[in-house]
XYZ file of C-alpha atoms in Angstrom:
515
model
C 6.609 2.671 0.177
C 4.616 2.851 1.298
C 5.910 1.131 -2.773
C 1.761 -2.563 -15.832
C -0.783 -3.369 -18.003
C -4.417 -2.833 -17.173
C -6.185 -6.139 -17.600
C -9.032 -5.468 -19.996
C -11.283 -8.135 -21.438
C -11.381 -8.668 -25.186
C -15.055 -7.809 -25.081
C -14.329 -4.486 -23.414
C -11.693 -3.675 -26.018
C -14.074 -4.597 -28.782
C -17.024 -2.564 -27.609
C -15.294 0.352 -25.896
C -16.345 -0.442 -22.332
C -16.441 2.405 -19.872
C -13.494 1.922 -17.523
C -12.967 4.101 -14.496
C -12.135 7.553 -15.834
C -8.488 8.569 -16.031
C -9.505 11.824 -14.396
C -11.708 12.736 -11.436
C -15.298 11.525 -11.375
C -17.752 14.083 -10.008
C -20.731 12.910 -8.029
C -23.640 15.222 -7.222
C -23.639 14.163 -3.596
C -23.866 11.221 -1.272
C -26.686 11.192 1.263
C -26.117 11.381 4.971
C -28.052 9.285 7.438
C -29.979 11.212 10.061
C -28.228 9.609 13.010
C -24.876 8.349 11.754
C -22.332 8.400 8.969
C -21.199 5.034 7.632
C -18.015 4.830 5.598
C -18.028 1.855 3.222
C -14.409 1.454 2.200
C -11.819 -0.874 0.756
C -8.053 -0.955 1.031
C -5.373 0.220 3.423
C -2.736 2.785 2.547
C -2.056 5.512 0.013
C -3.119 3.419 -2.989
C 0.003 4.048 -5.078
C 2.094 1.384 -6.811
C 2.310 -2.231 -5.657
C -0.460 -3.662 -3.493
C 1.044 -6.129 -1.007
C -2.216 -8.028 -0.553
C -2.685 -7.853 -4.308
C 0.703 -9.525 -4.749
C -0.347 -12.143 -2.193
C -3.548 -12.917 -4.096
C -1.869 -12.971 -7.505
C 0.887 -15.230 -6.180
C -1.792 -17.669 -5.062
C -3.188 -17.505 -8.601
C 0.193 -18.581 -9.964
C 1.665 -15.238 -10.996
C 5.453 -14.900 -10.768
C 7.187 -11.878 -9.216
C 8.187 -10.297 -12.523
C 4.623 -10.496 -13.858
C 3.215 -9.038 -10.639
C 5.671 -6.146 -10.589
C 5.193 -5.279 -14.265
C 1.439 -5.282 -13.706
C 1.530 -2.743 -10.885
C 4.392 -0.641 -12.334
C 3.299 0.085 -15.907
C 5.833 -0.381 -18.701
C 8.724 -1.478 -16.494
C 11.069 -4.461 -16.511
C 12.786 -6.494 -13.815
C 16.550 -6.806 -14.184
C 19.787 -6.620 -12.190
C 21.127 -3.298 -10.953
C 24.508 -2.604 -12.532
C 25.964 -0.434 -9.764
C 24.148 -0.974 -6.458
C 25.200 0.968 -3.348
C 27.859 -0.737 -1.226
C 26.018 0.080 2.003
C 22.783 1.707 3.114
C 22.355 4.178 5.965
C 19.167 3.404 7.918
C 17.695 5.845 10.448
C 16.717 3.782 13.496
C 15.838 6.570 15.955
C 16.046 10.349 16.258
C 15.733 13.016 18.931
C 16.798 10.816 21.859
C 18.571 11.974 25.016
C 18.976 8.477 26.434
C 19.414 5.140 24.650
C 19.715 1.665 26.177
C 21.855 -1.104 24.721
C 21.070 -4.725 25.627
C 23.797 -7.213 24.639
C 22.417 -10.540 23.388
C 24.125 -13.803 22.384
C 27.545 -12.363 23.203
C 29.377 -9.177 24.113
C 28.836 -5.862 22.326
C 31.564 -3.241 21.863
C 31.401 0.559 21.858
C 34.066 2.198 19.690
C 35.022 5.836 19.125
C 35.345 7.391 15.680
C 35.033 4.292 13.477
C 33.322 0.888 13.863
C 36.396 -0.999 12.624
C 39.509 1.013 13.410
C 38.220 3.211 16.217
C 39.476 2.772 19.763
C 37.406 0.458 21.956
C 35.760 2.478 24.725
C 33.813 -0.272 26.468
C 32.515 -3.827 26.186
C 28.959 -4.635 27.260
C 28.862 -8.198 28.633
C 26.247 -10.535 27.223
C 22.946 -10.223 29.060
C 23.623 -6.743 30.455
C 21.819 -3.491 29.614
C 23.870 -0.303 29.487
C 22.826 3.267 28.756
C 24.210 6.071 26.608
C 23.125 9.607 27.464
C 23.627 12.929 25.738
C 25.356 14.853 28.537
C 26.127 18.345 27.340
C 28.290 17.840 24.275
C 29.510 14.353 25.202
C 28.281 10.783 25.245
C 27.940 9.565 28.817
C 28.261 5.766 28.929
C 26.787 4.051 31.998
C 26.933 0.372 32.903
C 24.133 -1.874 34.112
C 24.522 -0.638 37.686
C 24.276 3.006 36.651
C 27.975 3.728 37.169
C 29.756 5.991 34.694
C 32.081 4.087 32.375
C 33.292 7.002 30.246
C 32.418 10.386 28.737
C 33.618 10.588 25.145
C 32.994 11.985 21.690
C 30.505 14.643 20.801
C 28.877 16.389 17.831
C 31.999 15.985 15.690
C 33.098 12.539 16.884
C 30.632 9.666 16.832
C 30.580 6.467 18.810
C 29.674 3.128 17.238
C 28.035 -0.046 18.503
C 29.774 -3.144 17.120
C 28.198 -6.608 17.266
C 28.086 -8.383 13.889
C 31.839 -9.041 13.818
C 31.469 -10.495 17.326
C 28.582 -12.798 16.263
C 26.376 -11.106 18.852
C 23.282 -8.911 18.795
C 22.124 -5.691 20.405
C 18.587 -4.834 21.416
C 17.698 -1.142 21.508
C 14.331 -0.485 23.197
C 14.239 3.090 21.873
C 14.331 1.671 18.332
C 12.005 -1.230 19.279
C 14.123 -3.997 17.734
C 17.175 -6.240 18.000
C 19.988 -5.915 15.460
C 22.532 -8.446 14.222
C 23.699 -6.878 10.951
C 25.961 -3.925 10.221
C 27.046 -1.412 12.851
C 25.178 1.412 14.576
C 26.381 4.996 14.740
C 25.466 7.396 17.546
C 25.316 10.942 16.241
C 24.720 14.153 18.239
C 22.826 17.037 16.660
C 20.539 19.996 17.478
C 22.945 21.129 20.175
C 20.995 24.181 21.333
C 20.739 25.667 24.817
C 18.898 22.581 26.035
C 21.748 20.268 25.084
C 22.264 17.852 22.232
C 20.006 15.002 21.185
C 21.074 11.747 19.565
C 20.122 9.771 16.495
C 20.998 6.212 15.586
C 22.082 5.276 12.064
C 22.613 1.687 10.978
C 25.170 1.126 8.214
C 24.465 -2.193 6.549
C 24.994 -4.167 3.353
C 21.882 -3.864 1.101
C 21.221 -7.603 1.074
C 21.491 -7.772 4.862
C 19.195 -4.758 5.121
C 16.553 -6.685 3.222
C 16.971 -9.692 5.538
C 15.543 -7.538 8.325
C 12.748 -5.855 6.385
C 9.461 -6.435 8.210
C 6.970 -5.449 5.530
C 5.064 -8.711 4.940
C 4.686 -11.982 6.885
C 7.406 -14.519 6.090
C 4.706 -17.197 5.775
C 3.322 -15.668 2.567
C 3.607 -17.452 -0.812
C 7.163 -17.502 -2.150
C 6.227 -15.475 -5.234
C 4.752 -12.725 -3.042
C 7.896 -12.694 -0.881
C 10.108 -12.364 -3.951
C 7.888 -9.578 -5.261
C 8.249 -7.702 -1.981
C 12.018 -8.225 -1.917
C 12.466 -6.804 -5.418
C 10.168 -3.843 -4.763
C 11.873 -3.056 -1.447
C 15.351 -3.324 -2.979
C 14.274 -0.986 -5.769
C 12.795 1.516 -3.332
C 15.966 1.469 -1.217
C 18.356 1.877 -4.147
C 16.381 4.814 -5.530
C 16.384 6.516 -2.136
C 20.117 5.919 -1.691
C 20.862 7.344 -5.129
C 19.074 10.530 -4.093
C 20.890 10.925 -0.757
C 22.371 8.839 2.041
C 22.344 11.885 4.351
C 18.810 13.240 4.535
C 17.990 15.964 7.023
C 17.102 14.907 10.579
C 17.944 11.202 10.171
C 21.295 11.571 8.321
C 20.207 8.453 6.459
C 18.989 7.110 3.138
C 15.924 5.433 4.643
C 13.946 5.650 7.848
C 13.384 2.280 9.542
C 9.632 2.890 9.724
C 6.610 3.055 7.446
C 7.789 6.559 6.563
C 10.030 4.568 4.204
C 10.258 0.818 4.901
C 9.788 -1.043 8.172
C 13.143 -2.455 9.264
C 12.913 -4.941 12.137
C 16.436 -6.369 12.010
C 16.957 -9.693 13.778
C 13.313 -9.750 14.879
C 12.439 -10.397 11.222
C 15.399 -12.498 10.133
C 15.316 -14.703 13.225
C 11.542 -14.682 13.609
C 8.913 -17.221 12.592
C 9.586 -18.417 9.018
C 12.424 -15.905 8.764
C 14.408 -18.411 6.709
C 11.705 -18.294 4.000
C 12.020 -14.519 3.764
C 15.833 -14.635 3.688
C 15.661 -17.245 0.926
C 13.383 -14.977 -1.136
C 15.847 -12.110 -0.706
C 18.769 -14.315 -1.742
C 16.938 -15.775 -4.736
C 16.275 -12.260 -6.079
C 19.755 -10.908 -5.267
C 20.403 -7.751 -7.280
C 17.026 -7.711 -9.023
C 15.247 -4.352 -9.255
C 12.418 -2.718 -11.199
C 13.691 -0.476 -13.995
C 12.080 2.179 -16.154
C 14.496 2.564 -19.030
C 17.785 2.030 -17.250
C 16.856 3.673 -13.954
C 15.406 2.205 -10.784
C 11.881 3.442 -10.184
C 10.228 4.990 -7.156
C 8.766 1.662 -6.106
C 5.970 2.856 -3.851
C 3.774 0.185 -2.336
C 0.993 -0.118 0.215
C -0.809 -2.828 2.164
C -4.051 -3.104 0.182
C -5.370 -1.258 -2.873
C -8.999 -2.138 -2.225
C -9.133 -3.491 -5.785
C -7.624 -0.630 -7.803
C -4.479 1.469 -7.460
C -4.343 5.224 -8.075
C -2.497 7.602 -10.405
C 0.434 9.276 -8.650
C -0.763 12.847 -9.301
C -3.987 12.039 -7.456
C -2.112 10.837 -4.369
C 0.661 13.360 -3.719
C 0.237 15.740 -6.648
C 3.000 16.532 -9.098
C 3.528 15.468 -12.686
C 2.071 12.148 -13.870
C 4.646 9.339 -13.814
C 4.204 6.764 -16.548
C 4.865 3.718 -14.348
C 2.607 4.898 -11.512
C -0.741 4.628 -13.286
C -3.824 3.299 -11.556
C -4.459 -0.347 -12.451
C -6.964 -3.028 -11.556
C -5.819 -5.227 -8.681
C -7.397 -8.661 -9.228
C -5.489 -10.210 -6.324
C -6.524 -7.869 -3.509
C -9.906 -9.443 -2.755
C -8.839 -12.456 -0.718
C -10.311 -13.773 2.504
C -6.926 -13.326 4.181
C -6.933 -9.551 3.555
C -8.485 -7.822 6.604
C -9.000 -4.617 4.621
C -10.463 -5.999 1.390
C -13.656 -4.233 2.519
C -14.454 -2.389 5.744
C -17.124 -0.222 7.366
C -16.532 2.573 9.886
C -19.412 4.356 11.643
C -19.447 7.850 13.187
C -22.090 9.888 14.953
C -22.580 13.494 13.747
C -20.893 14.682 16.928
C -17.882 12.425 16.438
C -17.381 13.346 12.811
C -17.792 17.059 13.571
C -15.160 16.913 16.297
C -12.731 14.788 14.302
C -12.912 16.956 11.180
C -12.647 20.212 13.154
C -13.842 22.427 10.292
C -15.690 25.166 12.257
C -18.853 24.786 10.187
C -21.125 23.579 12.961
C -22.481 20.062 13.221
C -21.741 18.087 10.062
C -24.951 17.297 8.178
C -23.704 15.660 4.989
C -21.201 15.360 2.163
C -21.579 16.592 -1.427
C -19.541 17.179 -4.600
C -17.362 14.098 -4.294
C -14.503 14.021 -6.824
C -12.877 10.633 -7.351
C -9.717 9.394 -8.997
C -9.362 6.474 -11.364
C -9.469 4.019 -8.451
C -12.531 5.532 -6.798
C -10.453 7.200 -4.090
C -11.827 10.530 -2.959
C -9.800 13.453 -4.281
C -11.977 16.135 -2.694
C -15.359 16.401 -1.003
C -17.536 19.219 0.301
C -18.498 18.821 3.947
C -21.875 20.386 4.718
C -22.426 21.804 8.181
C -25.177 23.551 10.108
C -23.244 26.831 9.810
C -21.532 26.494 6.449
C -19.492 24.184 4.286
C -15.854 23.352 3.633
C -13.965 21.404 0.978
C -11.316 18.908 2.071
C -9.162 16.347 0.310
C -9.729 12.630 0.538
C -6.372 12.324 2.245
C -7.428 14.802 4.925
C -10.733 12.970 5.395
C -8.876 9.696 5.844
C -6.310 11.175 8.221
C -8.726 13.123 10.416
C -11.148 10.214 10.772
C -8.425 7.583 11.165
C -9.719 5.572 8.203
C -7.702 2.794 6.551
C -8.009 4.335 3.076
C -9.789 7.081 1.140
C -11.287 4.610 -1.342
C -14.693 4.880 0.289
C -18.340 5.756 -0.189
C -20.308 7.671 2.437
C -23.638 6.197 3.562
C -23.935 4.186 0.341
C -22.602 0.648 0.081
C -20.542 0.126 -3.069
C -18.632 -2.970 -1.951
C -18.015 -5.440 -4.772
C -17.883 -8.935 -3.276
C -18.459 -12.640 -3.876
C -19.139 -14.024 -7.346
C -19.743 -10.551 -8.755
C -16.303 -9.490 -7.493
C -14.684 -12.540 -9.071
C -16.293 -11.643 -12.403
C -15.346 -7.972 -12.036
C -11.723 -8.857 -11.320
C -11.724 -11.304 -14.219
C -12.798 -8.450 -16.492
C -9.854 -6.374 -15.301
C -12.256 -3.919 -13.626
C -13.357 -2.814 -17.124
C -16.988 -2.206 -16.016
C -15.697 0.870 -14.147
C -16.614 2.007 -10.665
C -19.699 0.573 -8.937
C -22.771 2.798 -9.058
C -25.068 0.687 -6.876
C -24.883 -1.829 -4.088
C -25.317 -5.535 -4.727
C -29.038 -6.317 -4.625
C -31.048 -9.522 -4.782
C -33.040 -10.012 -7.994
C -35.204 -12.976 -9.061
C -33.244 -15.613 -7.177
C -29.826 -14.132 -7.896
C -28.141 -10.773 -7.541
C -26.793 -7.916 -9.590
C -24.655 -4.816 -9.296
C -24.500 -1.768 -11.533
C -21.253 -0.176 -12.725
C -20.332 2.812 -14.856
C -20.162 0.634 -17.950
C -22.964 -1.861 -17.390
C -24.324 -4.453 -14.963
C -23.006 -7.767 -13.668
C -25.714 -10.367 -12.985
C -25.198 -13.559 -11.023
C -27.256 -16.636 -10.271
C -26.315 -20.019 -8.898
C -27.264 -21.780 -12.121
C -26.010 -19.409 -14.820
C -22.974 -17.902 -13.092
C -21.899 -14.258 -13.320
C -22.066 -12.324 -16.588
C -21.512 -8.726 -17.672
C -24.231 -7.084 -19.777
C -23.769 -3.622 -21.255
C -24.635 -1.164 -23.989
C -27.738 -1.578 -26.166
C -28.094 -5.224 -25.144
C -28.444 -4.135 -21.514
C -30.999 -1.467 -22.431
C -33.140 -3.995 -24.295
C -32.742 -6.513 -21.469
C -34.233 -3.894 -19.113
C -37.133 -3.442 -21.515
C -37.743 -7.199 -21.452
C -38.003 -7.215 -17.647
C -34.423 -8.130 -16.730
C -33.859 -11.379 -14.808
C -37.468 -11.367 -13.593
C -38.712 -11.250 -17.192
C -39.145 -14.017 -19.739
C -35.425 -14.162 -20.626
C -34.185 -15.028 -17.129
C -30.525 -14.505 -16.213
C -27.763 -13.995 -18.779
C -25.679 -17.039 -19.654
C -22.941 -15.116 -21.485
C -21.310 -11.710 -21.567
C -22.073 -9.424 -24.487
C -19.857 -10.366 -27.445
C -19.378 -9.060 -30.964
C -20.448 -11.137 -33.960
C -18.505 -11.272 -37.226
C -20.959 -8.777 -38.767
C -20.308 -6.303 -35.957
C -23.568 -6.813 -34.098
C -23.630 -7.330 -30.329
C -25.149 -10.399 -28.721
C -25.715 -11.988 -25.331
C -27.466 -15.234 -24.511
C -29.935 -15.718 -21.662
C -31.591 -18.668 -19.964
C -34.509 -18.637 -22.403
C -33.414 -16.480 -25.290
C -30.954 -14.232 -27.110
C -30.661 -10.470 -27.620
C -28.865 -9.209 -30.722
C -28.356 -5.472 -31.323
C -26.895 -3.150 -33.914
C -23.676 -1.597 -32.538
C -25.316 1.818 -32.256
C -28.408 0.390 -30.572
C -30.704 1.521 -33.363
C -32.230 -1.940 -33.583
C -32.364 -4.986 -31.291
C -33.880 -8.400 -31.865
C -35.036 -10.798 -29.151
C -35.133 -14.478 -29.987
């Protein structure tokens, strides 16, 4: 969570276009405004693996779930898991001294020792709210009037909340949701001098776990819902195979964005919940495999147009299926984080970064990953400088993502963005903002320039053809706007057509002809 083939145009393959580097890209510096710092960013999340908004956009373009998943997880396949876990342990809450239980749609039972065979301690009538407290080394159960019902169990003997077999539900304010699947275990731990605290662990069938997963709106396209279901199932199975009893939560997965957001009945019984449940059922057992093993199916809300290599996100050894790839579905009007701008005063940014270098005056030495995300940056201050990671910059400033440019607008939007995505991002990272030229617009990239006009459309010009086009005055010159991308002729020469002419060049640029 938080859980492929790079689409490259034939022209880019033919001419060796300059894609975003597989390693960091060093920039000499990005200027700071005298009165404010503006962060021009795109995306939301860590940038690794599947982009949820990317899946949404690709689903609307007609992509199926298998194609989407294999795009974002390089070299994988979608198949059925041969030996899935029987149940999953989900950490709903930790470190609590008091937990309320609200019985809904029927009575809820509290049992000691086992949810099925354990002795029944109490029954919470429908509509009532009871409380369980950690009282010394026992569970103190109190009814809706505050009267003690029983004191039972302890660190070595759990109590369980039972509701599914009774066709009822339980709402737990301390976990923020209502639950209708599985059973919930109360567990005491950290029994120091201040007394024990409690955690809640849901034990649930994997398919029923997915019914309550609140990661994407249930109204999304069916293909996007199926994509999310398969990715989430894969993520859960991989976590469970590692351990069902992690420290602190005693679970396989936290019910939060730390792993995957589990909302229980609030998701399953919510608006369009039946559409989500149908997507889960229609992909029953399907997972993403690398070889014969389920992958670490990380995903995030929005890639901003390009995902990142795993070693550039959390370090470690490169993983072959977690390579940065172009995300041609992310730029959709429905995505609130396709592009964004955040503004800070020098005082605000100095306080938020807390680097003890005096008032922040600028940023230099920006290293970027394959996606354009900042890997590291030098922060210049009145009294010194400090280097921080892009992740730290994002966290300290509360930014949606670290795919950003400081005080320089590099957003790729509109018709130029559509062309860029259609090229599989092969022009590389943007090196200029979009600017108006001769009745149209253009934007520069590492590998060339995309020009757009209302009459000729958007076209990518690069290499020696681009250099000669500059010499001829560009779109304001006698050739006008391009009407084709650069393409290779049968004799190996490169050619692009324009509104009033053609440029043909030797592959090495030693000679170009304008006609």
